[in-house]
GROMACS .gro file of C-alpha atoms in nm:
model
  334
    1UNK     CA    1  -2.407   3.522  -1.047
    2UNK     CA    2  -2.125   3.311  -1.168
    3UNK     CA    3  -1.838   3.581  -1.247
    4UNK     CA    4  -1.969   3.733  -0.883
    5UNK     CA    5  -1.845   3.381  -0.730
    6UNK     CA    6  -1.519   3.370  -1.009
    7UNK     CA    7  -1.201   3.505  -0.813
    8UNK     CA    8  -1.010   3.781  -1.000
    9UNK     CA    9  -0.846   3.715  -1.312
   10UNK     CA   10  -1.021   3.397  -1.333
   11UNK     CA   11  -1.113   3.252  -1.641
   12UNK     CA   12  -1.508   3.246  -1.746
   13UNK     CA   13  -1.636   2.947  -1.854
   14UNK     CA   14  -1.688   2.899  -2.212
   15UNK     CA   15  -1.938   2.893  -2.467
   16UNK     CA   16  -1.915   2.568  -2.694
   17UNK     CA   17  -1.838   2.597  -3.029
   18UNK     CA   18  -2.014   2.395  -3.263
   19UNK     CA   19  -1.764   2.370  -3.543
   20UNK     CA   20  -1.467   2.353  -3.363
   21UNK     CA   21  -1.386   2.091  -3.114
   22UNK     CA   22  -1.072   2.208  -2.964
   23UNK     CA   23  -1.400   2.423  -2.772
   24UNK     CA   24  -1.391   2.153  -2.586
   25UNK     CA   25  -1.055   2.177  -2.442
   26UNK     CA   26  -1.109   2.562  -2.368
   27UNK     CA   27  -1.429   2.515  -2.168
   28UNK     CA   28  -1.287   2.181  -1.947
   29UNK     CA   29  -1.023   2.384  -1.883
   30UNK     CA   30  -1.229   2.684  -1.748
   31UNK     CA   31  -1.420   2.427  -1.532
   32UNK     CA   32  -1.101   2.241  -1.411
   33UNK     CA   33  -0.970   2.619  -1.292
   34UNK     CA   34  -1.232   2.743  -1.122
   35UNK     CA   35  -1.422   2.387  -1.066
   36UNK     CA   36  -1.544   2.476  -0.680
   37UNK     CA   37  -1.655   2.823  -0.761
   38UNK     CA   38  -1.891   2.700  -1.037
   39UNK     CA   39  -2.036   2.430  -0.783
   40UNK     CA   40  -2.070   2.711  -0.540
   41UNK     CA   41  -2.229   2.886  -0.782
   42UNK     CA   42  -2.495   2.636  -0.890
   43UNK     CA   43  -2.577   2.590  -0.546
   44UNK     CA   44  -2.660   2.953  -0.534
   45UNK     CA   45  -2.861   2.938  -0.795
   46UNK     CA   46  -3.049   2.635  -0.664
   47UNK     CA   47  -3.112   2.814  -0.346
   48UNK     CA   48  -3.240   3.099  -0.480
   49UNK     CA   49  -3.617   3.151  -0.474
   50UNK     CA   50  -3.624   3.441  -0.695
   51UNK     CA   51  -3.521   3.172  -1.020
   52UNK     CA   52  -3.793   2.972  -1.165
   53UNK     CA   53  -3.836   2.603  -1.079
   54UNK     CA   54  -3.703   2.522  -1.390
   55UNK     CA   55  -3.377   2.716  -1.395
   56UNK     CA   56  -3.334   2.591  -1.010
   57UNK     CA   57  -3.370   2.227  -1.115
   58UNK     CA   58  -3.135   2.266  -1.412
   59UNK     CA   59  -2.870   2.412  -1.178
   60UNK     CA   60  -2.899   2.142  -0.922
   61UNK     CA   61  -2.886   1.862  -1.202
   62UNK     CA   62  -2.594   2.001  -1.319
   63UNK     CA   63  -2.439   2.057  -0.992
   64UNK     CA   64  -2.461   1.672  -0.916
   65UNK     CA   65  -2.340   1.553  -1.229
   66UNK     CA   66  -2.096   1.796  -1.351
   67UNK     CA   67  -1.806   1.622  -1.539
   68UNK     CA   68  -1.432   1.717  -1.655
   69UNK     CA   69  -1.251   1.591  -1.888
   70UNK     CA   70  -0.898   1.774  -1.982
   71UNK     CA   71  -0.776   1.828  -2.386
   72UNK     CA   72  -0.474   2.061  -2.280
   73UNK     CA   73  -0.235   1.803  -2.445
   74UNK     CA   74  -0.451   1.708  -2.733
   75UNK     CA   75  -0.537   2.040  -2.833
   76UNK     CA   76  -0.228   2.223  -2.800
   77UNK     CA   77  -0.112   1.937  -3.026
   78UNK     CA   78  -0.402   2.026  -3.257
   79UNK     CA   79  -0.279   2.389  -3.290
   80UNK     CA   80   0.106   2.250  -3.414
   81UNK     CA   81  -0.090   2.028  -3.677
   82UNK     CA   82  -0.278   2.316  -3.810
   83UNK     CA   83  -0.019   2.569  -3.829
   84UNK     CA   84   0.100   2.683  -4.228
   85UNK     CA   85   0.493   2.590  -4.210
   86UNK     CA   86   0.476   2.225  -4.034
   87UNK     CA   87   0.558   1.965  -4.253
   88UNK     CA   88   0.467   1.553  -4.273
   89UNK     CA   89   0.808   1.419  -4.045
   90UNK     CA   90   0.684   1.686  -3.763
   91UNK     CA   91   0.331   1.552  -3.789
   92UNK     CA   92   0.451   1.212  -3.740
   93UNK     CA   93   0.671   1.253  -3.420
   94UNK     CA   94   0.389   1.471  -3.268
   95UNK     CA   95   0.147   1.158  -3.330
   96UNK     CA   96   0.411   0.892  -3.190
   97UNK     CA   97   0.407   1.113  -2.904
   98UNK     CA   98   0.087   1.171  -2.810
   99UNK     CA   99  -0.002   0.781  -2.862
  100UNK     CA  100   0.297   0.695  -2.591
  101UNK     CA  101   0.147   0.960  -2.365
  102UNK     CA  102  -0.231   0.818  -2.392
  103UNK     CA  103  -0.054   0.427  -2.380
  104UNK     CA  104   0.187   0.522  -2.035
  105UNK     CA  105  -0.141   0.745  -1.918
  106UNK     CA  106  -0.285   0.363  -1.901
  107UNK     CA  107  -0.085   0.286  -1.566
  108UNK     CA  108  -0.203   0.620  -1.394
  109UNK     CA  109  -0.550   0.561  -1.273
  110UNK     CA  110  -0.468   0.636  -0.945
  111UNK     CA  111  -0.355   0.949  -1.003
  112UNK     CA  112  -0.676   1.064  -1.199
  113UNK     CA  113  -0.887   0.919  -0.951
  114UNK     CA  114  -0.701   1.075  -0.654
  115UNK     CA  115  -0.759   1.438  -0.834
  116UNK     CA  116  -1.141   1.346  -0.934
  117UNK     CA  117  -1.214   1.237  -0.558
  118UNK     CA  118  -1.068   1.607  -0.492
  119UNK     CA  119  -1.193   1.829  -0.753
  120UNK     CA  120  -1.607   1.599  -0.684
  121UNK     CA  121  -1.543   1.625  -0.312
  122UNK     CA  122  -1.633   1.264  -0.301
  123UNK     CA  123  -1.452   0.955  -0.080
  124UNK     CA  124  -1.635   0.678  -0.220
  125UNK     CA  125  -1.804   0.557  -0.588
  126UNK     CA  126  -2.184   0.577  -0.566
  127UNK     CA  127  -2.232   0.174  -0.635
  128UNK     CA  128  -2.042   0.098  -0.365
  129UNK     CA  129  -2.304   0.197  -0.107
  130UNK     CA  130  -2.531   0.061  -0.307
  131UNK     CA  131  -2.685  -0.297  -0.217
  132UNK     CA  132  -2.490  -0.573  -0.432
  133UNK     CA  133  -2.669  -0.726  -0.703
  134UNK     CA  134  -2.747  -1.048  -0.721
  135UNK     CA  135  -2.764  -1.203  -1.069
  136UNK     CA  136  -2.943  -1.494  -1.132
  137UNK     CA  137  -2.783  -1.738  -1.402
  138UNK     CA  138  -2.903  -2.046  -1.576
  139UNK     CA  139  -2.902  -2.346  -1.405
  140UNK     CA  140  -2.661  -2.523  -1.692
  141UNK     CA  141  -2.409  -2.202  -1.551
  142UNK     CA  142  -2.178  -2.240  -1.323
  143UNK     CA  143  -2.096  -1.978  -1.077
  144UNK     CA  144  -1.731  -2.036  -1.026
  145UNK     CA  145  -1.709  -1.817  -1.389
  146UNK     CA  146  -1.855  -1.497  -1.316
  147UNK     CA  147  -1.600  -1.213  -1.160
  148UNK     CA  148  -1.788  -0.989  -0.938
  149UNK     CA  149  -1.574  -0.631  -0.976
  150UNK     CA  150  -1.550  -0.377  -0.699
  151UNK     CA  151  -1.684  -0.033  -0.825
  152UNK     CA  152  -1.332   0.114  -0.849
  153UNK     CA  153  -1.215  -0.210  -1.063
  154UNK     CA  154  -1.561  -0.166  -1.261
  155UNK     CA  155  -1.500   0.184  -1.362
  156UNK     CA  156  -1.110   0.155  -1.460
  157UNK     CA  157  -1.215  -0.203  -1.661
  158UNK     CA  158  -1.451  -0.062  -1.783
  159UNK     CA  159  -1.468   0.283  -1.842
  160UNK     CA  160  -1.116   0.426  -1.817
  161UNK     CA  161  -0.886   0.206  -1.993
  162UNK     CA  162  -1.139   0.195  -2.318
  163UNK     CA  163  -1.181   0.560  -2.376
  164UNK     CA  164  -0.781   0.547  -2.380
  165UNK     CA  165  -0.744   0.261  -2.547
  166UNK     CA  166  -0.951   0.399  -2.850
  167UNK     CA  167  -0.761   0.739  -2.808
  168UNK     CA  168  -0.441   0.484  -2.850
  169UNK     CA  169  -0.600   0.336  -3.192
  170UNK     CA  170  -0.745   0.657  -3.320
  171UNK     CA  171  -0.408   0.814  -3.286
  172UNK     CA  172  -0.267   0.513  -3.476
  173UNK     CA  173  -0.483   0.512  -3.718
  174UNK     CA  174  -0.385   0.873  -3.833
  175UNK     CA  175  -0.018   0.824  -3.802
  176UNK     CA  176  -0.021   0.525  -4.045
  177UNK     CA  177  -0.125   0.757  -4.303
  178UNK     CA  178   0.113   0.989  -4.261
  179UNK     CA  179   0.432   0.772  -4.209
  180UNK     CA  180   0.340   0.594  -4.560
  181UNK     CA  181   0.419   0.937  -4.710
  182UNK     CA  182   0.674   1.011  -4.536
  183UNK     CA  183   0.892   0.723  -4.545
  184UNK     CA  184   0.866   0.794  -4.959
  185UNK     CA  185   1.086   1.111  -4.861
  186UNK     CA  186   1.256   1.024  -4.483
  187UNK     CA  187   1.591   1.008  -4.700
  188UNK     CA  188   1.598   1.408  -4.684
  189UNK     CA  189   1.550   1.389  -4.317
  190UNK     CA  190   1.824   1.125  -4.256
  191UNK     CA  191   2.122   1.207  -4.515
  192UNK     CA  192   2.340   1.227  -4.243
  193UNK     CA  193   2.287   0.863  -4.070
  194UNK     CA  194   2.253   0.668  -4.434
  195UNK     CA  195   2.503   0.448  -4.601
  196UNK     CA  196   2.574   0.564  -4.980
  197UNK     CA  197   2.362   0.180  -5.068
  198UNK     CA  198   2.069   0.250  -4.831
  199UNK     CA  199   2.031   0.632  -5.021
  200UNK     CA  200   2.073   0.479  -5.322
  201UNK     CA  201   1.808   0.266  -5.257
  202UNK     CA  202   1.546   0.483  -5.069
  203UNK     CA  203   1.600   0.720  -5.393
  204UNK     CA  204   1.491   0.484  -5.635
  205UNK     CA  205   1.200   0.404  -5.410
  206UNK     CA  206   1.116   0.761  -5.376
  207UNK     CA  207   1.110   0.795  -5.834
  208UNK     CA  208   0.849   0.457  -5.873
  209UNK     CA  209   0.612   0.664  -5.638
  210UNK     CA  210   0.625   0.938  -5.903
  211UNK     CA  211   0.715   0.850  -6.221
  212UNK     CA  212   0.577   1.105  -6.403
  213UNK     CA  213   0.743   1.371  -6.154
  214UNK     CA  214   1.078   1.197  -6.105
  215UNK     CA  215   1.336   1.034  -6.327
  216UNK     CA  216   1.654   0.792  -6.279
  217UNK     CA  217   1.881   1.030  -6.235
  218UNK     CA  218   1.741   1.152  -5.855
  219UNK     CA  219   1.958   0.872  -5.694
  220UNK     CA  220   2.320   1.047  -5.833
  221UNK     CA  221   2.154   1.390  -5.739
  222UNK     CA  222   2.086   1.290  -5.379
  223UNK     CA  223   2.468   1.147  -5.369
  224UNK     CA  224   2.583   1.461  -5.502
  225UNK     CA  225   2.383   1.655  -5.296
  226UNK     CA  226   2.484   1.466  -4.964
  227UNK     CA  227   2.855   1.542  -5.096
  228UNK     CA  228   2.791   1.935  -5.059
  229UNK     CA  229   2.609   1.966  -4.771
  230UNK     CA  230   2.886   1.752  -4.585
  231UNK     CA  231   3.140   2.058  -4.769
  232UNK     CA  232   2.890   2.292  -4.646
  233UNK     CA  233   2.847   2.186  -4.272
  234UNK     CA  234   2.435   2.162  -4.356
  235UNK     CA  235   2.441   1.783  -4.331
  236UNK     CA  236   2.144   1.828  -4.070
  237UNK     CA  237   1.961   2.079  -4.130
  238UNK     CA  238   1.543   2.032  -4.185
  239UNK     CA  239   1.374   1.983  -4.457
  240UNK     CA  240   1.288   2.321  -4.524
  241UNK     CA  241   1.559   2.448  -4.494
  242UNK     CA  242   1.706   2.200  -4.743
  243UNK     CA  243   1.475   2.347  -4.978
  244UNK     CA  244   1.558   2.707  -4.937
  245UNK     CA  245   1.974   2.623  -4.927
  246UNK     CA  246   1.900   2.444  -5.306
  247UNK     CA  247   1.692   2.790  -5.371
  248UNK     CA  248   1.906   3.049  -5.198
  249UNK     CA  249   2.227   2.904  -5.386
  250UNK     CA  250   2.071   2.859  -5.732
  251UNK     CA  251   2.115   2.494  -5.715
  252UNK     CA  252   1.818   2.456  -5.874
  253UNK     CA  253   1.967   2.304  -6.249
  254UNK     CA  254   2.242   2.067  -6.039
  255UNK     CA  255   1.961   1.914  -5.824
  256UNK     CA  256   1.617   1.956  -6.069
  257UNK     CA  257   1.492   1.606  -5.954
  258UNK     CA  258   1.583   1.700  -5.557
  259UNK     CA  259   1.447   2.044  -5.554
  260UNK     CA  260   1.068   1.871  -5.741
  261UNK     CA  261   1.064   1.596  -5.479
  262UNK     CA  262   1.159   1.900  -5.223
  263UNK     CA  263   0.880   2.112  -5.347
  264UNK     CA  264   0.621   1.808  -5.338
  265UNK     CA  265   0.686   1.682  -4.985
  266UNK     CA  266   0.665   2.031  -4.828
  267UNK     CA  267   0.367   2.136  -5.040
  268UNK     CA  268   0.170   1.825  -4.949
  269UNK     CA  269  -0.078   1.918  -4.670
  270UNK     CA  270  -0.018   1.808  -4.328
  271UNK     CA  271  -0.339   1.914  -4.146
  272UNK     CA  272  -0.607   1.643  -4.013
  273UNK     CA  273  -0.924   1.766  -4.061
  274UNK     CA  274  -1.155   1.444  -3.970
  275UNK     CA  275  -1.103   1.489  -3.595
  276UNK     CA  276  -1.205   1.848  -3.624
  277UNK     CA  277  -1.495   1.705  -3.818
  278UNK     CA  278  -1.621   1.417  -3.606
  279UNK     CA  279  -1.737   1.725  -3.351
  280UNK     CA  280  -1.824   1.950  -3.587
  281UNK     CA  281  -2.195   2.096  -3.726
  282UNK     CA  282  -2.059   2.088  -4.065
  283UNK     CA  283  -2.032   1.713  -4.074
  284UNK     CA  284  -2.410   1.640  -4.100
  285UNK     CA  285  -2.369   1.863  -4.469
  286UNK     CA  286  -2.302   1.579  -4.746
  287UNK     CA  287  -2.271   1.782  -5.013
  288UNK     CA  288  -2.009   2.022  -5.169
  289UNK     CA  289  -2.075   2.267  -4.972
  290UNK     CA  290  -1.926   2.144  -4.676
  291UNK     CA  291  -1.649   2.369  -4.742
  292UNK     CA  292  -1.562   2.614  -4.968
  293UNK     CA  293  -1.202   2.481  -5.079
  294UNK     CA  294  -1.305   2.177  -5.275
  295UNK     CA  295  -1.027   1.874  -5.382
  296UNK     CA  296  -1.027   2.055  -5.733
  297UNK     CA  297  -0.923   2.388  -5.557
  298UNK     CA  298  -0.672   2.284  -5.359
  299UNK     CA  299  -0.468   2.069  -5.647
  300UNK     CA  300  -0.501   2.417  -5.827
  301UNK     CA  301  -0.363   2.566  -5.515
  302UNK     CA  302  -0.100   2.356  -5.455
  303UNK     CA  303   0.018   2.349  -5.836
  304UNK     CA  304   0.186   2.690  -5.795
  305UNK     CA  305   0.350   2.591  -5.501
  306UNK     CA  306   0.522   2.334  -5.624
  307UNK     CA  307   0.594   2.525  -5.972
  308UNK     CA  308   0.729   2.846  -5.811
  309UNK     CA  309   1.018   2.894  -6.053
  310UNK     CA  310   0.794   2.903  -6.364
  311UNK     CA  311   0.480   3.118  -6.141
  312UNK     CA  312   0.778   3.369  -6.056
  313UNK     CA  313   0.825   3.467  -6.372
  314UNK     CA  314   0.494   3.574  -6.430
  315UNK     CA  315   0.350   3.880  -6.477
  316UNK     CA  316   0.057   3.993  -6.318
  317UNK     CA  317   0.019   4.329  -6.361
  318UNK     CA  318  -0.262   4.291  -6.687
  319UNK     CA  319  -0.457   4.065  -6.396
  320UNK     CA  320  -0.404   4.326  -6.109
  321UNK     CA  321  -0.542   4.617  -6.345
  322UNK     CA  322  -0.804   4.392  -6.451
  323UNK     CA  323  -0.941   4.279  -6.037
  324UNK     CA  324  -0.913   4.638  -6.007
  325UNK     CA  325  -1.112   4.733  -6.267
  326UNK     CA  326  -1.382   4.497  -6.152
  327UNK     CA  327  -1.396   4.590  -5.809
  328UNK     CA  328  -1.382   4.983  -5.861
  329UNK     CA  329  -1.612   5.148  -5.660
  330UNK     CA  330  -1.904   5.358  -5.825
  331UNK     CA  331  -1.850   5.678  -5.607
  332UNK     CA  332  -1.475   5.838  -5.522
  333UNK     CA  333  -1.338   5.827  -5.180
  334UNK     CA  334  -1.267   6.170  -5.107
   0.00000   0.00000   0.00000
């Protein structure tokens, strides 16, 4: 009954996904599209004798309390964060600008409420028909204190402004944790716009975070590597592609201490997972099984990575035969 109310090329509304929450943003988006054919549609079903009771009351509750809330922004942000080549300075400007789009959303009620009034079909807030409330206060209270708010006033005080403002901290929150780490290594991203004393200094910052990885000599590597990228015309060029200049060019014994703290920042995982969590099925399982790529497995992981010189020279061919051996299948395909 709903697609038969859905005009063409519509999209269906969505099932929701219990694991993922960026669901969310493709089913309120379904509903936002085709928001009065779905009310026309529950009101079909509520008229229709030939549904039970139950399914007819269902329909109706929904109809009158259907909600909509829109993650277009948030989750096409979501699908940046999770994709394989982004690295921590991307994940840090796509946080500072979500949190000044949720802070300057702050100063737009009227704007959401103007397109709520439209999309409900409703002029007016329920409580505002209502009878006003009288509240009775202790005799030692004066009256003069107490603010009586209008419904709209009510709603925005108390409703809209704190579901951004904790979208505002939330966002925060996760950005702090990335701009830690990446301050360690923002003098690869800003080798262009730093004095030879300020690189000098960030660089020896950057070796007491990893001492064991890093020695003195990174600060006269990243001065000599400023020198031929300016020679070069590569002064600005990302991170990456930092990286795969120092690789492509063989730069790799001029610049050892560079190309390790290269190979860390870029190998270090960007993705959030503890958003996708919080709405997830899988966060009521406290054990290790929560996941299949434990802490352990993804150090192992990310060893290679960072050691692809020495895993290059490898060879694998005794492991291949081996894997091959072990999955062999009993009968021939022919």
């Amino acid at each position: 009954m709903l697609i038969s109310h859905l005009q063409q090329k519509a999209t269906v509304v969505k099932n929701l996904s219990t694991t993922r929450w960026s669901a969310r943003s493709d089913a309120c988006l379904s509903l936002r599209r085709s928001w009065k054919e779905i009310i026309e549609a529950l009101d079909a079903i509520d008229d229709d004798v030939s549904q039970t009771p139950t399914t007819q009351n269902e329909a109706a509750g929904l109809s009158k309390n259907l909600q909509n809330f829109i993650f277009e922004r948030f989750n096409a942000t979501t699908k940046r964060l999770q994709c394989v080549n982004i690295d921590i300075g991307t994940v840090v400007k796509l946080y500072d600008g979500l949190t000044t789009l949720v802070q300057d959303t702050r100063d737009e009620f009227e704007r959401f409420e103007r397109d709520a009034k439209e999309l409900s079909g409703l002029e007016d807030y329920d409580s505002s028909t209502a009878r006003p409330r009288k509240i009775k206060l202790p005799f030692d209270v004066s009256p003069q204190g107490h603010i009586q708010l209008s419904p709209r006033d009510k709603f925005r005080v108390n409703t809209f402004l704190p579901i951004l403002d904790k979208l505002s901290h939330e966002l925060r929150r996760r950005a702090e944790a990335y701009k830690s780490l990446n301050s360690n290594f923002g003098l690869f991203e800003n080798m262009s716009m730093l004095s030879n004393e300020d690189l000098l200094a960030q660089a020896n910052h950057l070796c007491s975070q990893y001492p064991n990885d890093l020695d003195d000599k990174l600060p006269n590597e990243c001065l000599h590597l400023c020198s031929y990228l300016k020679c070069i015309g590569a002064l600005d060029i990302p991170v990456s592609q930092l990286l795969k200049t120092i690789v492509e060019d063989s730069l790799e014994v001029i610049y050892p201490n560079a190309y390790v703290a290269l190979s860390i920042f870029l190998c270090t995982l960007a993705t959030n997972c503890s958003a996708e969590r919080s709405f997830s099925c899988l966060k009521r399982v406290k054990n290790y099984l929560r996941s299949s790529l434990s802490e352990e497995r993804l150090n192992s992981f990310a060893l290679p990575a960072i050691e692809a010189e020495i895993v290059r020279k490898f060879s694998y061919d005794n492991i291949i035969d081996k894997f091959a051996k072990m999955k062999v299948h009993s009968k021939r395909l022919c």
